Amino acid sequence: IKFSAAVLSVITLFSISSCNIEPVDSDLLGNLINPASVAGTYRMTAFNTGIPTDLNNDRVASTNQMLETTCFNGSSIVINPDGTFRATSKGVDISASSSITCFSDPDITGTWTLNATVLKLTYVDTGVVVDDLFSVSGNTLLYSVPQGQVVGTSSTNVPIFLTTSYNIVYTK
């Protein structure tokens, strides 16, 4: 009876203490991913497109638009430990006079959840609930779009919209 009581006590102790352990996952490189490790400030470090573009007209096209223009500088996502976030979005557009111009959208705020290595940011945009999904790997967030529009230039250096895949990389 003493042995059974001791085993039952140990099982109960482990059951109670295990309730306080956060879910932990790891990315492909073995980095531990949990809500505490995801919190922080991430800055956009790459805007990679499926089609090389030459936005600065230096005759050197790049798949990373951040090497072509400073319009994306200052884009960031702040992931707060309390399950909220704030995103600052800057980018490149084509003006009414057909020239390349920078834009800055109003900040977006919302909530976030983490499921394994997928970070979901949820917010409301013009009355519609939006869920953006990011892959988490170490100190990097990756947002992928299989087909979307990006700014590029024609063979005569006229700004045009191109349909292509793109990935946005944020680094903490």
mmCIF file of C-alpha atoms in Angstrom:
data_model
loop_
_atom_site.group_PDB
_atom_site.id
_atom_site.type_symbol
_atom_site.label_atom_id
_atom_site.label_comp_id
_atom_site.label_asym_id
_atom_site.label_seq_id
_atom_site.Cartn_x
_atom_site.Cartn_y
_atom_site.Cartn_z
ATOM 1 C CA ILE A 1 0.000 0.000 0.000
ATOM 2 C CA LYS A 2 2.861 2.398 0.814
ATOM 3 C CA PHE A 3 4.423 1.750 -2.611
ATOM 4 C CA SER A 4 1.096 2.424 -4.386
ATOM 5 C CA ALA A 5 0.589 5.610 -2.400
ATOM 6 C CA ALA A 6 4.128 6.754 -3.243
ATOM 7 C CA VAL A 7 3.666 6.053 -6.963
ATOM 8 C CA LEU A 8 0.289 7.820 -6.942
ATOM 9 C CA SER A 9 1.878 10.826 -5.184
ATOM 10 C CA VAL A 10 4.661 11.045 -7.784
ATOM 11 C CA ILE A 11 2.170 10.769 -10.683
ATOM 12 C CA THR A 12 -0.006 13.466 -9.116
ATOM 13 C CA LEU A 13 3.020 15.724 -8.570
ATOM 14 C CA PHE A 14 4.128 15.370 -12.206
ATOM 15 C CA SER A 15 0.569 15.927 -13.447
ATOM 16 C CA ILE A 16 0.194 19.155 -11.493
ATOM 17 C CA SER A 17 3.628 20.534 -12.366
ATOM 18 C CA SER A 18 3.291 19.645 -16.060
ATOM 19 C CA CYS A 19 0.268 21.946 -16.406
ATOM 20 C CA ASN A 20 2.564 24.974 -16.087
ATOM 21 C CA ILE A 21 4.896 24.045 -18.933
ATOM 22 C CA GLU A 22 4.492 26.120 -22.099
ATOM 23 C CA PRO A 23 4.119 24.234 -25.357
ATOM 24 C CA VAL A 24 7.514 24.005 -27.017
ATOM 25 C CA ASP A 25 8.275 23.232 -30.633
ATOM 26 C CA SER A 26 11.357 23.548 -32.756
ATOM 27 C CA ASP A 27 12.033 24.726 -36.290
ATOM 28 C CA LEU A 28 13.932 22.750 -38.932
ATOM 29 C CA LEU A 29 17.237 23.929 -37.460
ATOM 30 C CA GLY A 30 16.308 22.715 -33.972
ATOM 31 C CA ASN A 31 15.699 26.202 -32.524
ATOM 32 C CA LEU A 32 13.118 26.069 -29.742
ATOM 33 C CA ILE A 33 9.942 27.963 -30.615
ATOM 34 C CA ASN A 34 7.457 28.990 -27.922
ATOM 35 C CA PRO A 35 5.386 32.100 -27.227
ATOM 36 C CA ALA A 36 8.096 33.634 -25.031
ATOM 37 C CA SER A 37 10.796 33.149 -27.689
ATOM 38 C CA VAL A 38 8.658 34.725 -30.435
ATOM 39 C CA ALA A 39 7.990 38.014 -28.607
ATOM 40 C CA GLY A 40 10.165 40.938 -29.718
ATOM 41 C CA THR A 41 10.715 43.514 -32.447
ATOM 42 C CA TYR A 42 11.239 42.272 -36.002
ATOM 43 C CA ARG A 43 12.506 44.519 -38.796
ATOM 44 C CA MET A 44 11.999 43.827 -42.499
ATOM 45 C CA THR A 45 15.330 42.625 -43.860
ATOM 46 C CA ALA A 46 14.304 41.341 -47.314
ATOM 47 C CA PHE A 47 11.464 41.678 -49.827
ATOM 48 C CA ASN A 48 12.258 38.868 -52.254
ATOM 49 C CA THR A 49 10.355 38.647 -55.532
ATOM 50 C CA GLY A 50 10.100 35.815 -58.032
ATOM 51 C CA ILE A 51 10.989 38.258 -60.822
ATOM 52 C CA PRO A 52 14.142 40.420 -60.561
ATOM 53 C CA THR A 53 13.407 44.165 -60.644
ATOM 54 C CA ASP A 54 15.548 47.255 -61.245
ATOM 55 C CA LEU A 55 13.662 49.942 -59.328
ATOM 56 C CA ASN A 56 16.680 52.256 -58.966
ATOM 57 C CA ASN A 57 17.544 52.088 -62.700
ATOM 58 C CA ASP A 58 21.177 51.121 -62.095
ATOM 59 C CA ARG A 59 20.908 48.364 -64.741
ATOM 60 C CA VAL A 60 21.363 45.707 -62.048
ATOM 61 C CA ALA A 61 18.115 43.849 -61.349
ATOM 62 C CA SER A 62 17.668 42.164 -57.986
ATOM 63 C CA THR A 63 15.142 39.750 -56.528
ATOM 64 C CA ASN A 64 15.431 41.637 -53.206
ATOM 65 C CA GLN A 65 13.579 44.921 -53.660
ATOM 66 C CA MET A 66 15.193 46.275 -50.479
ATOM 67 C CA LEU A 67 18.434 46.446 -52.477
ATOM 68 C CA GLU A 68 16.639 48.547 -55.115
ATOM 69 C CA THR A 69 14.842 51.144 -52.963
ATOM 70 C CA THR A 70 14.743 52.526 -49.423
ATOM 71 C CA CYS A 71 10.920 52.622 -49.484
ATOM 72 C CA PHE A 72 10.658 49.511 -47.262
ATOM 73 C CA ASN A 73 12.988 50.889 -44.561
ATOM 74 C CA GLY A 74 11.214 51.164 -41.223
ATOM 75 C CA SER A 75 8.785 48.298 -41.805
ATOM 76 C CA SER A 76 8.520 46.293 -38.602
ATOM 77 C CA ILE A 77 6.383 43.998 -36.480
ATOM 78 C CA VAL A 78 6.378 44.177 -32.688
ATOM 79 C CA ILE A 79 5.165 40.928 -31.100
ATOM 80 C CA ASN A 80 4.165 41.605 -27.484
ATOM 81 C CA PRO A 81 4.245 38.860 -24.822
ATOM 82 C CA ASP A 82 0.569 39.588 -23.972
ATOM 83 C CA GLY A 83 -0.660 38.201 -27.342
ATOM 84 C CA THR A 84 -0.942 41.560 -29.153
ATOM 85 C CA PHE A 85 1.117 43.021 -32.006
ATOM 86 C CA ARG A 86 1.735 46.268 -33.896
ATOM 87 C CA ALA A 87 2.932 46.329 -37.512
ATOM 88 C CA THR A 88 4.371 49.289 -39.395
ATOM 89 C CA SER A 89 4.181 48.865 -43.165
ATOM 90 C CA LYS A 90 6.128 50.872 -45.738
ATOM 91 C CA GLY A 91 6.596 50.067 -49.387
ATOM 92 C CA VAL A 92 6.787 51.118 -53.004
ATOM 93 C CA ASP A 93 3.956 52.135 -55.346
ATOM 94 C CA ILE A 94 3.385 53.811 -58.720
ATOM 95 C CA SER A 95 2.172 57.414 -58.597
ATOM 96 C CA ALA A 96 -0.500 58.955 -60.828
ATOM 97 C CA SER A 97 2.328 60.461 -62.907
ATOM 98 C CA SER A 98 3.763 56.940 -63.502
ATOM 99 C CA SER A 99 6.796 57.321 -61.270
ATOM 100 C CA ILE A 100 7.948 55.145 -58.390
ATOM 101 C CA THR A 101 6.885 56.507 -55.019
ATOM 102 C CA CYS A 102 7.148 55.379 -51.410
ATOM 103 C CA PHE A 103 4.160 54.869 -49.142
ATOM 104 C CA SER A 104 3.589 54.395 -45.428
ATOM 105 C CA ASP A 105 0.394 52.674 -44.291
ATOM 106 C CA PRO A 106 -1.204 53.363 -40.907
ATOM 107 C CA ASP A 107 0.001 50.980 -38.187
ATOM 108 C CA ILE A 108 -1.932 47.726 -37.836
ATOM 109 C CA THR A 109 -2.698 46.319 -34.388
ATOM 110 C CA GLY A 110 -4.212 42.985 -33.472
ATOM 111 C CA THR A 111 -3.599 39.683 -31.748
ATOM 112 C CA TRP A 112 -1.293 36.756 -32.416
ATOM 113 C CA THR A 113 -1.191 33.027 -31.786
ATOM 114 C CA LEU A 114 1.515 30.448 -32.301
ATOM 115 C CA ASN A 115 0.858 26.886 -33.489
ATOM 116 C CA ALA A 116 4.110 24.920 -33.762
ATOM 117 C CA THR A 117 6.199 27.117 -36.123
ATOM 118 C CA VAL A 118 3.290 29.075 -37.623
ATOM 119 C CA LEU A 119 2.633 32.565 -36.271
ATOM 120 C CA LYS A 120 -0.857 33.899 -37.019
ATOM 121 C CA LEU A 121 -1.464 37.649 -36.867
ATOM 122 C CA THR A 122 -5.160 38.552 -36.705
ATOM 123 C CA TYR A 123 -6.463 42.082 -37.282
ATOM 124 C CA VAL A 124 -9.414 43.973 -38.785
ATOM 125 C CA ASP A 125 -8.935 45.825 -42.095
ATOM 126 C CA THR A 126 -11.889 47.959 -43.269
ATOM 127 C CA GLY A 127 -14.314 45.793 -41.306
ATOM 128 C CA VAL A 128 -12.891 42.454 -42.489
ATOM 129 C CA VAL A 129 -11.007 40.079 -40.177
ATOM 130 C CA VAL A 130 -7.629 39.185 -41.710
ATOM 131 C CA ASP A 131 -5.301 36.338 -40.698
ATOM 132 C CA ASP A 132 -1.700 36.603 -41.926
ATOM 133 C CA LEU A 133 0.421 33.469 -41.471
ATOM 134 C CA PHE A 134 4.187 33.597 -40.933
ATOM 135 C CA SER A 135 6.713 30.767 -40.702
ATOM 136 C CA VAL A 136 8.934 31.098 -37.627
ATOM 137 C CA SER A 137 12.546 29.914 -37.693
ATOM 138 C CA GLY A 138 14.890 31.094 -34.951
ATOM 139 C CA ASN A 139 14.795 34.914 -34.980
ATOM 140 C CA THR A 140 13.171 35.110 -38.426
ATOM 141 C CA LEU A 141 9.573 35.513 -39.599
ATOM 142 C CA LEU A 142 8.767 34.645 -43.218
ATOM 143 C CA TYR A 143 5.592 35.823 -44.964
ATOM 144 C CA SER A 144 5.042 34.121 -48.345
ATOM 145 C CA VAL A 145 2.660 35.074 -51.158
ATOM 146 C CA PRO A 146 2.423 32.568 -54.044
ATOM 147 C CA GLN A 147 0.968 35.154 -56.500
ATOM 148 C CA GLY A 148 0.716 38.866 -55.831
ATOM 149 C CA GLN A 149 1.545 42.237 -57.335
ATOM 150 C CA VAL A 150 4.884 43.988 -56.959
ATOM 151 C CA VAL A 151 6.280 47.117 -58.568
ATOM 152 C CA GLY A 152 8.777 46.606 -61.354
ATOM 153 C CA THR A 153 9.899 48.407 -64.479
ATOM 154 C CA SER A 154 9.439 47.745 -68.179
ATOM 155 C CA SER A 155 12.357 47.382 -70.611
ATOM 156 C CA THR A 156 12.155 51.169 -71.081
ATOM 157 C CA ASN A 157 12.306 51.811 -67.290
ATOM 158 C CA VAL A 158 8.634 52.711 -66.971
ATOM 159 C CA PRO A 159 7.171 51.563 -63.617
ATOM 160 C CA ILE A 160 4.683 48.704 -64.004
ATOM 161 C CA PHE A 161 2.923 46.209 -61.748
ATOM 162 C CA LEU A 162 4.159 42.633 -62.075
ATOM 163 C CA THR A 163 2.396 39.475 -60.942
ATOM 164 C CA THR A 164 4.796 37.141 -59.160
ATOM 165 C CA SER A 165 5.473 35.274 -55.967
ATOM 166 C CA TYR A 166 7.183 37.109 -53.126
ATOM 167 C CA ASN A 167 8.534 36.504 -49.633
ATOM 168 C CA ILE A 168 9.001 39.097 -46.923
ATOM 169 C CA VAL A 169 11.633 38.382 -44.276
ATOM 170 C CA TYR A 170 11.571 39.990 -40.815
ATOM 171 C CA THR A 171 14.481 39.507 -38.432
ATOM 172 C CA LYS A 172 14.595 40.056 -34.655
#
